Each structure stands twice: as C-alpha cells, then as structure tokens.
Amino acid sequence: MRDVQQRRQFAFVVRQLTAREIKRKYARSYLGIVWSVLNPLLSMAVLSLIFSQLFRRSIENYPIYYLTGYILWQTFTGATTAAMTTLADNKMLLLKVKFPMDLFILTRVYTALINLGYSLVAYVLMLAVFQVTPKWTMLFSPVIILCLIVFSLGISYMLATAYVFFGDIKHLYSVVLTLWMYCSAIFYPVEQLQGLIRVVIWNNPLYTYIHCLRKAVMYGALPDAVELLQMVLWAAAVYGLGYGIFRRCRSRILQKI
C-alpha cells in the first residue's frame, strides 16, 4: 500500500511539474500552446514548397511524408534537449525537497509527449486535407510512439548525467543532432541513396521509428518482424543503458550540483 501511495504522489508531482514546464515555455507567447499545432504546419509548408517538386516522382503525398517524420523528430529532440539540463535547472528543488531525481527527467520527457499530442491535432487535420484514407494499421501508431518515448528517455538519462559533469555536452549535442537529423531521412527518400550512407540510415533507430509510422499511416502496412524487433530492442537497450548510467552516478550527481 505504501508503494502504491508513493507512486501516486510521484505521478501527481510529475503532472504538476509538467504543467509548470508548459506554462513556462509559453509564458511570453500570445498564442501559447497553439504554437505546438502551428509549428509543424508552418515547417511542412516551407519544406513542401522547396522539396515537393524535387521528390514528386519518388514520394507520394510529400507534405504528409515530411510531417510524419518531423513530428517524431521534434518529440525526440524536444525531450532529450530539455531533459539534458533539468537537474541543473532544478538544483534548488533537488537540494531542498527529497524528490527522486528521476522525476525531473521524466517530467521533461512527459512534457515532450504532451506537446506531441497537440502536434497530432495538426497532423490529423493534414491527413484530412490531403485525403489520406484512414487505415486500421494506424492503430499501431501508439506502439511506435511508445518505443520512441522509451528510447528518448534512455538518451535523456545519459545526457542529464553527462551535463552535470560536462556542461559543454550541450553544445556538442546540438552538432550531433544536426548530423542525426540528416541521417533520419525526414525530408528525402532514403531509396535514392547508395553505399555506406544508406546502410547507416537504415540502422538509425530514429529512422526506423519514422519509417514504421509512415508505413502504418500512409501505406497501410505494419512493421515487419525485423523492424518491430529493431524498435523494441533499440528502446529497451538504450533505456537500460541510460538508466544504468544515471543510477550508477546518482550520488555523485548530488555532490556535484
């Protein structure tokens, strides 16, 4: 009973911290959380204007192709970038209140998931605008998103731990994200590539999540056995590694901050 009560208390804390994060993010914005809907739409409009003609022969319905990759990419980058600094940002709370440090990382990832929910409003709207026929395979989308969130949480544990001891990781990670984005085939078809770079992209976990969601939403196909195994293994392995590093360094983190 004590464990159940404690978990409920922690869940309440996560919800309150998430509400605080969302309010702080949009505190100086007139449109507020509407930007979570507008941002993917504006990005889709710009990229579609530039690349839709270039890839019209190889990509059917380019705006949806791009938007599908973009919202997953934004969820991943939003979660990991925000979680990286969360322990330093909440230093006073960590020292004054006996909350588990995990809660602050979970809060940033959960906030990214909430923002994804708002972005999906724009996504569903665009599916209707571009006349994408509803398919039963779309019901598999939450599984793909869950794997992405677990994967993002593992990366977040690693980054949050590293940032406490090595603040420059923030600048290094921004460079890594740029390279990672171009290796995730968000706005171009990977089928046009050859050689090593194609192998790299096919083995990129983020591309796997994006590719599987595109299959489920646009083409009415479920991930095959290899893709499903890749999604689950990447999520489980990275989460296990990230949490293991975080747990091992927990006492040193408290001493450092």
PDB file of N, CA and C in Angstrom, residues 55-101:
ATOM      1  N   PHE A  55      11.064  15.866 -55.233  1.00  0.00           N
ATOM      2  CA  PHE A  55      10.843  14.455 -54.912  1.00  0.00           C
ATOM      3  C   PHE A  55       9.462  13.959 -55.338  1.00  0.00           C
ATOM      4  N   ARG A  56       8.770  14.669 -56.216  1.00  0.00           N
ATOM      5  CA  ARG A  56       7.396  14.301 -56.536  1.00  0.00           C
ATOM      6  C   ARG A  56       7.290  12.942 -57.226  1.00  0.00           C
ATOM      7  N   ARG A  57       8.347  12.520 -57.917  1.00  0.00           N
ATOM      8  CA  ARG A  57       8.298  11.235 -58.606  1.00  0.00           C
ATOM      9  C   ARG A  57       8.573  10.057 -57.661  1.00  0.00           C
ATOM     10  N   SER A  58       9.311  10.313 -56.589  1.00  0.00           N
ATOM     11  CA  SER A  58       9.692   9.222 -55.688  1.00  0.00           C
ATOM     12  C   SER A  58       8.889   9.198 -54.394  1.00  0.00           C
ATOM     13  N   ILE A  59       8.213  10.303 -54.056  1.00  0.00           N
ATOM     14  CA  ILE A  59       7.444  10.361 -52.819  1.00  0.00           C
ATOM     15  C   ILE A  59       6.021  10.803 -53.130  1.00  0.00           C
ATOM     16  N   GLU A  60       5.078   9.936 -52.851  1.00  0.00           N
ATOM     17  CA  GLU A  60       3.674  10.292 -53.000  1.00  0.00           C
ATOM     18  C   GLU A  60       3.205  11.028 -51.747  1.00  0.00           C
ATOM     19  N   ASN A  61       2.500  12.133 -51.961  1.00  0.00           N
ATOM     20  CA  ASN A  61       1.965  12.927 -50.842  1.00  0.00           C
ATOM     21  C   ASN A  61       3.100  13.421 -49.934  1.00  0.00           C
ATOM     22  N   TYR A  62       3.988  14.210 -50.519  1.00  0.00           N
ATOM     23  CA  TYR A  62       5.181  14.665 -49.807  1.00  0.00           C
ATOM     24  C   TYR A  62       4.880  15.403 -48.508  1.00  0.00           C
ATOM     25  N   PRO A  63       3.874  16.304 -48.435  1.00  0.00           N
ATOM     26  CA  PRO A  63       3.629  17.012 -47.168  1.00  0.00           C
ATOM     27  C   PRO A  63       3.399  16.072 -45.989  1.00  0.00           C
ATOM     28  N   ILE A  64       2.637  14.992 -46.190  1.00  0.00           N
ATOM     29  CA  ILE A  64       2.387  14.037 -45.104  1.00  0.00           C
ATOM     30  C   ILE A  64       3.646  13.221 -44.816  1.00  0.00           C
ATOM     31  N   TYR A  65       4.390  12.886 -45.855  1.00  0.00           N
ATOM     32  CA  TYR A  65       5.654  12.167 -45.692  1.00  0.00           C
ATOM     33  C   TYR A  65       6.584  12.963 -44.781  1.00  0.00           C
ATOM     34  N   TYR A  66       6.715  14.257 -45.063  1.00  0.00           N
ATOM     35  CA  TYR A  66       7.595  15.105 -44.248  1.00  0.00           C
ATOM     36  C   TYR A  66       7.043  15.297 -42.845  1.00  0.00           C
ATOM     37  N   LEU A  67       5.757  15.596 -42.746  1.00  0.00           N
ATOM     38  CA  LEU A  67       5.159  15.898 -41.446  1.00  0.00           C
ATOM     39  C   LEU A  67       5.246  14.699 -40.500  1.00  0.00           C
ATOM     40  N   THR A  68       5.109  13.501 -41.037  1.00  0.00           N
ATOM     41  CA  THR A  68       5.205  12.300 -40.208  1.00  0.00           C
ATOM     42  C   THR A  68       6.587  12.196 -39.564  1.00  0.00           C
ATOM     43  N   GLY A  69       7.623  12.427 -40.355  1.00  0.00           N
ATOM     44  CA  GLY A  69       8.969  12.392 -39.803  1.00  0.00           C
ATOM     45  C   GLY A  69       9.249  13.552 -38.866  1.00  0.00           C
ATOM     46  N   TYR A  70       8.719  14.718 -39.213  1.00  0.00           N
ATOM     47  CA  TYR A  70       9.023  15.926 -38.435  1.00  0.00           C
ATOM     48  C   TYR A  70       8.467  15.860 -37.013  1.00  0.00           C
ATOM     49  N   ILE A  71       7.240  15.388 -36.849  1.00  0.00           N
ATOM     50  CA  ILE A  71       6.661  15.406 -35.501  1.00  0.00           C
ATOM     51  C   ILE A  71       7.358  14.396 -34.582  1.00  0.00           C
ATOM     52  N   LEU A  72       7.806  13.274 -35.137  1.00  0.00           N
ATOM     53  CA  LEU A  72       8.560  12.327 -34.315  1.00  0.00           C
ATOM     54  C   LEU A  72       9.939  12.885 -33.978  1.00  0.00           C
ATOM     55  N   TRP A  73      10.563  13.523 -34.951  1.00  0.00           N
ATOM     56  CA  TRP A  73      11.875  14.125 -34.706  1.00  0.00           C
ATOM     57  C   TRP A  73      11.778  15.230 -33.655  1.00  0.00           C
ATOM     58  N   GLN A  74      10.771  16.070 -33.753  1.00  0.00           N
ATOM     59  CA  GLN A  74      10.593  17.149 -32.784  1.00  0.00           C
ATOM     60  C   GLN A  74      10.331  16.608 -31.381  1.00  0.00           C
ATOM     61  N   THR A  75       9.601  15.523 -31.303  1.00  0.00           N
ATOM     62  CA  THR A  75       9.354  14.906 -29.994  1.00  0.00           C
ATOM     63  C   THR A  75      10.653  14.424 -29.374  1.00  0.00           C
ATOM     64  N   PHE A  76      11.464  13.754 -30.166  1.00  0.00           N
ATOM     65  CA  PHE A  76      12.745  13.242 -29.665  1.00  0.00           C
ATOM     66  C   PHE A  76      13.668  14.383 -29.246  1.00  0.00           C
ATOM     67  N   THR A  77      13.854  15.358 -30.113  1.00  0.00           N
ATOM     68  CA  THR A  77      14.773  16.452 -29.795  1.00  0.00           C
ATOM     69  C   THR A  77      14.243  17.304 -28.646  1.00  0.00           C
ATOM     70  N   GLY A  78      12.928  17.528 -28.619  1.00  0.00           N
ATOM     71  CA  GLY A  78      12.344  18.303 -27.527  1.00  0.00           C
ATOM     72  C   GLY A  78      12.545  17.632 -26.183  1.00  0.00           C
ATOM     73  N   ALA A  79      12.360  16.309 -26.148  1.00  0.00           N
ATOM     74  CA  ALA A  79      12.508  15.563 -24.892  1.00  0.00           C
ATOM     75  C   ALA A  79      13.953  15.542 -24.423  1.00  0.00           C
ATOM     76  N   THR A  80      14.858  15.171 -25.315  1.00  0.00           N
ATOM     77  CA  THR A  80      16.251  14.989 -24.901  1.00  0.00           C
ATOM     78  C   THR A  80      16.959  16.311 -24.621  1.00  0.00           C
ATOM     79  N   THR A  81      16.687  17.321 -25.415  1.00  0.00           N
ATOM     80  CA  THR A  81      17.335  18.619 -25.202  1.00  0.00           C
ATOM     81  C   THR A  81      16.877  19.239 -23.887  1.00  0.00           C
ATOM     82  N   ALA A  82      15.591  19.167 -23.604  1.00  0.00           N
ATOM     83  CA  ALA A  82      15.068  19.735 -22.357  1.00  0.00           C
ATOM     84  C   ALA A  82      15.531  18.929 -21.146  1.00  0.00           C
ATOM     85  N   ALA A  83      15.540  17.592 -21.267  1.00  0.00           N
ATOM     86  CA  ALA A  83      15.923  16.750 -20.136  1.00  0.00           C
ATOM     87  C   ALA A  83      17.399  16.897 -19.784  1.00  0.00           C
ATOM     88  N   MET A  84      18.205  17.260 -20.764  1.00  0.00           N
ATOM     89  CA  MET A  84      19.645  17.354 -20.529  1.00  0.00           C
ATOM     90  C   MET A  84      19.991  18.329 -19.402  1.00  0.00           C
ATOM     91  N   THR A  85      19.293  19.444 -19.306  1.00  0.00           N
ATOM     92  CA  THR A  85      19.623  20.476 -18.310  1.00  0.00           C
ATOM     93  C   THR A  85      18.707  20.452 -17.093  1.00  0.00           C
ATOM     94  N   THR A  86      17.819  19.485 -17.012  1.00  0.00           N
ATOM     95  CA  THR A  86      16.789  19.536 -15.977  1.00  0.00           C
ATOM     96  C   THR A  86      17.339  19.438 -14.555  1.00  0.00           C
ATOM     97  N   LEU A  87      18.395  18.650 -14.341  1.00  0.00           N
ATOM     98  CA  LEU A  87      18.943  18.518 -12.994  1.00  0.00           C
ATOM     99  C   LEU A  87      19.594  19.824 -12.547  1.00  0.00           C
ATOM    100  N   ALA A  88      20.289  20.474 -13.460  1.00  0.00           N
ATOM    101  CA  ALA A  88      20.898  21.767 -13.133  1.00  0.00           C
ATOM    102  C   ALA A  88      19.826  22.846 -12.969  1.00  0.00           C
ATOM    103  N   ASP A  89      18.791  22.800 -13.807  1.00  0.00           N
ATOM    104  CA  ASP A  89      17.726  23.807 -13.734  1.00  0.00           C
ATOM    105  C   ASP A  89      16.942  23.715 -12.425  1.00  0.00           C
ATOM    106  N   ASN A  90      16.826  22.519 -11.875  1.00  0.00           N
ATOM    107  CA  ASN A  90      16.041  22.295 -10.656  1.00  0.00           C
ATOM    108  C   ASN A  90      16.930  22.012  -9.443  1.00  0.00           C
ATOM    109  N   LYS A  91      18.091  22.622  -9.445  1.00  0.00           N
ATOM    110  CA  LYS A  91      19.071  22.397  -8.385  1.00  0.00           C
ATOM    111  C   LYS A  91      18.490  22.671  -6.999  1.00  0.00           C
ATOM    112  N   MET A  92      17.787  23.782  -6.846  1.00  0.00           N
ATOM    113  CA  MET A  92      17.264  24.161  -5.529  1.00  0.00           C
ATOM    114  C   MET A  92      16.216  23.158  -5.034  1.00  0.00           C
ATOM    115  N   LEU A  93      15.360  22.712  -5.934  1.00  0.00           N
ATOM    116  CA  LEU A  93      14.353  21.718  -5.538  1.00  0.00           C
ATOM    117  C   LEU A  93      15.002  20.397  -5.144  1.00  0.00           C
ATOM    118  N   LEU A  94      16.031  20.015  -5.876  1.00  0.00           N
ATOM    119  CA  LEU A  94      16.714  18.765  -5.569  1.00  0.00           C
ATOM    120  C   LEU A  94      17.373  18.799  -4.191  1.00  0.00           C
ATOM    121  N   LEU A  95      17.880  19.964  -3.823  1.00  0.00           N
ATOM    122  CA  LEU A  95      18.576  20.088  -2.544  1.00  0.00           C
ATOM    123  C   LEU A  95      17.623  20.284  -1.371  1.00  0.00           C
ATOM    124  N   LYS A  96      16.486  20.937  -1.639  1.00  0.00           N
ATOM    125  CA  LYS A  96      15.561  21.263  -0.555  1.00  0.00           C
ATOM    126  C   LYS A  96      14.495  20.203  -0.332  1.00  0.00           C
ATOM    127  N   VAL A  97      14.041  19.584  -1.413  1.00  0.00           N
ATOM    128  CA  VAL A  97      12.939  18.627  -1.333  1.00  0.00           C
ATOM    129  C   VAL A  97      13.460  17.246  -1.714  1.00  0.00           C
ATOM    130  N   LYS A  98      13.051  16.252  -0.990  1.00  0.00           N
ATOM    131  CA  LYS A  98      13.548  14.897  -1.220  1.00  0.00           C
ATOM    132  C   LYS A  98      12.755  14.177  -2.317  1.00  0.00           C
ATOM    133  N   PHE A  99      12.755  14.777  -3.511  1.00  0.00           N
ATOM    134  CA  PHE A  99      12.152  14.115  -4.654  1.00  0.00           C
ATOM    135  C   PHE A  99      13.211  13.247  -5.345  1.00  0.00           C
ATOM    136  N   PRO A 100      12.826  12.095  -5.846  1.00  0.00           N
ATOM    137  CA  PRO A 100      13.775  11.324  -6.664  1.00  0.00           C
ATOM    138  C   PRO A 100      14.186  12.139  -7.893  1.00  0.00           C
ATOM    139  N   MET A 101      15.454  12.122  -8.218  1.00  0.00           N
ATOM    140  CA  MET A 101      15.944  12.889  -9.370  1.00  0.00           C
ATOM    141  C   MET A 101      15.293  12.434 -10.666  1.00  0.00           C
TER     142      MET A 101
END
